XYZ file of C-alpha atoms in Angstrom:
86
model
C -8.545 5.590 -11.706
C -4.702 4.750 -12.182
C -3.566 1.358 -12.904
C -2.206 -1.205 -10.339
C 1.518 -1.213 -10.907
C 2.735 -4.896 -11.501
C 6.322 -6.215 -11.565
C 5.218 -7.316 -15.086
C 4.275 -3.221 -16.306
C 7.884 -2.364 -14.231
C 10.067 -4.306 -15.642
C 8.571 -4.227 -19.489
C 9.182 -0.452 -18.689
C 12.671 -1.391 -17.364
C 13.651 -2.989 -20.736
C 12.276 -0.391 -22.966
C 14.495 1.919 -21.158
C 17.183 -0.675 -22.068
C 17.050 -0.088 -25.767
C 17.293 3.103 -25.700
C 21.031 4.795 -26.015
C 22.767 5.557 -23.946
C 22.594 8.617 -21.905
C 24.063 8.556 -18.457
C 20.512 7.632 -17.235
C 19.307 11.463 -17.488
C 15.961 12.292 -17.910
C 15.807 13.614 -21.255
C 13.930 12.611 -24.659
C 12.870 9.107 -24.514
C 13.566 8.523 -21.398
C 11.634 11.402 -19.832
C 8.376 10.355 -22.392
C 8.351 6.998 -21.328
C 9.293 8.530 -17.239
C 5.974 10.571 -17.913
C 4.218 7.416 -19.476
C 4.927 5.218 -16.386
C 3.731 8.012 -13.839
C 0.219 8.650 -15.493
C -0.150 5.107 -15.980
C 0.328 4.016 -12.771
C -0.064 6.823 -10.301
C 3.640 7.201 -8.915
C 6.129 9.873 -8.103
C 8.253 10.919 -9.640
C 11.653 9.625 -8.183
C 9.887 6.061 -8.037
C 9.430 5.804 -11.842
C 13.105 6.857 -12.350
C 14.047 4.361 -9.893
C 12.363 2.222 -12.039
C 13.187 3.135 -15.249
C 17.240 2.659 -14.091
C 16.609 -1.092 -12.789
C 16.183 0.139 -8.368
C 13.727 -0.671 -5.763
C 10.881 -2.626 -8.287
C 9.847 -4.855 -5.957
C 9.506 -2.724 -3.117
C 7.493 -0.235 -4.978
C 5.434 -3.216 -5.877
C 4.692 -4.093 -3.341
C 4.299 -0.972 -1.807
C 1.372 -1.021 -4.164
C -0.166 -3.714 -3.960
C 0.071 -3.060 0.086
C -2.257 0.278 -0.949
C -4.460 -1.174 -2.835
C -5.832 -3.666 -0.672
C -6.316 -1.683 2.103
C -8.514 1.177 -0.223
C -10.202 -2.483 -0.702
C -10.734 -3.128 2.997
C -11.587 0.797 3.519
C -8.418 1.196 6.626
C -7.772 4.638 6.624
C -4.210 5.214 5.815
C -2.405 6.230 9.366
C -1.827 9.378 10.639
C 1.388 10.640 10.819
C 3.150 10.869 14.225
C 3.663 14.327 15.544
C 7.026 15.656 16.569
C 7.569 16.049 20.243
C 8.986 19.597 20.960
């Protein structure tokens, strides 16, 4: 089971990314390994991990996964997608 994404984890990875040599925020080398580690540790998407490493939307993602964890603990099912009108 993946660990819950917390602000302390997210900001720790963000700080690690800041110590890496500048490469234009490209997802290569050490930055890629860091992103993959964050994804595996917390079970988040690639885009979310990249944004966290770059320092974007950290609080939003933490709240999102906290809500998901609370809903899972309460047994509340995830909302279904709305059907589009034709």
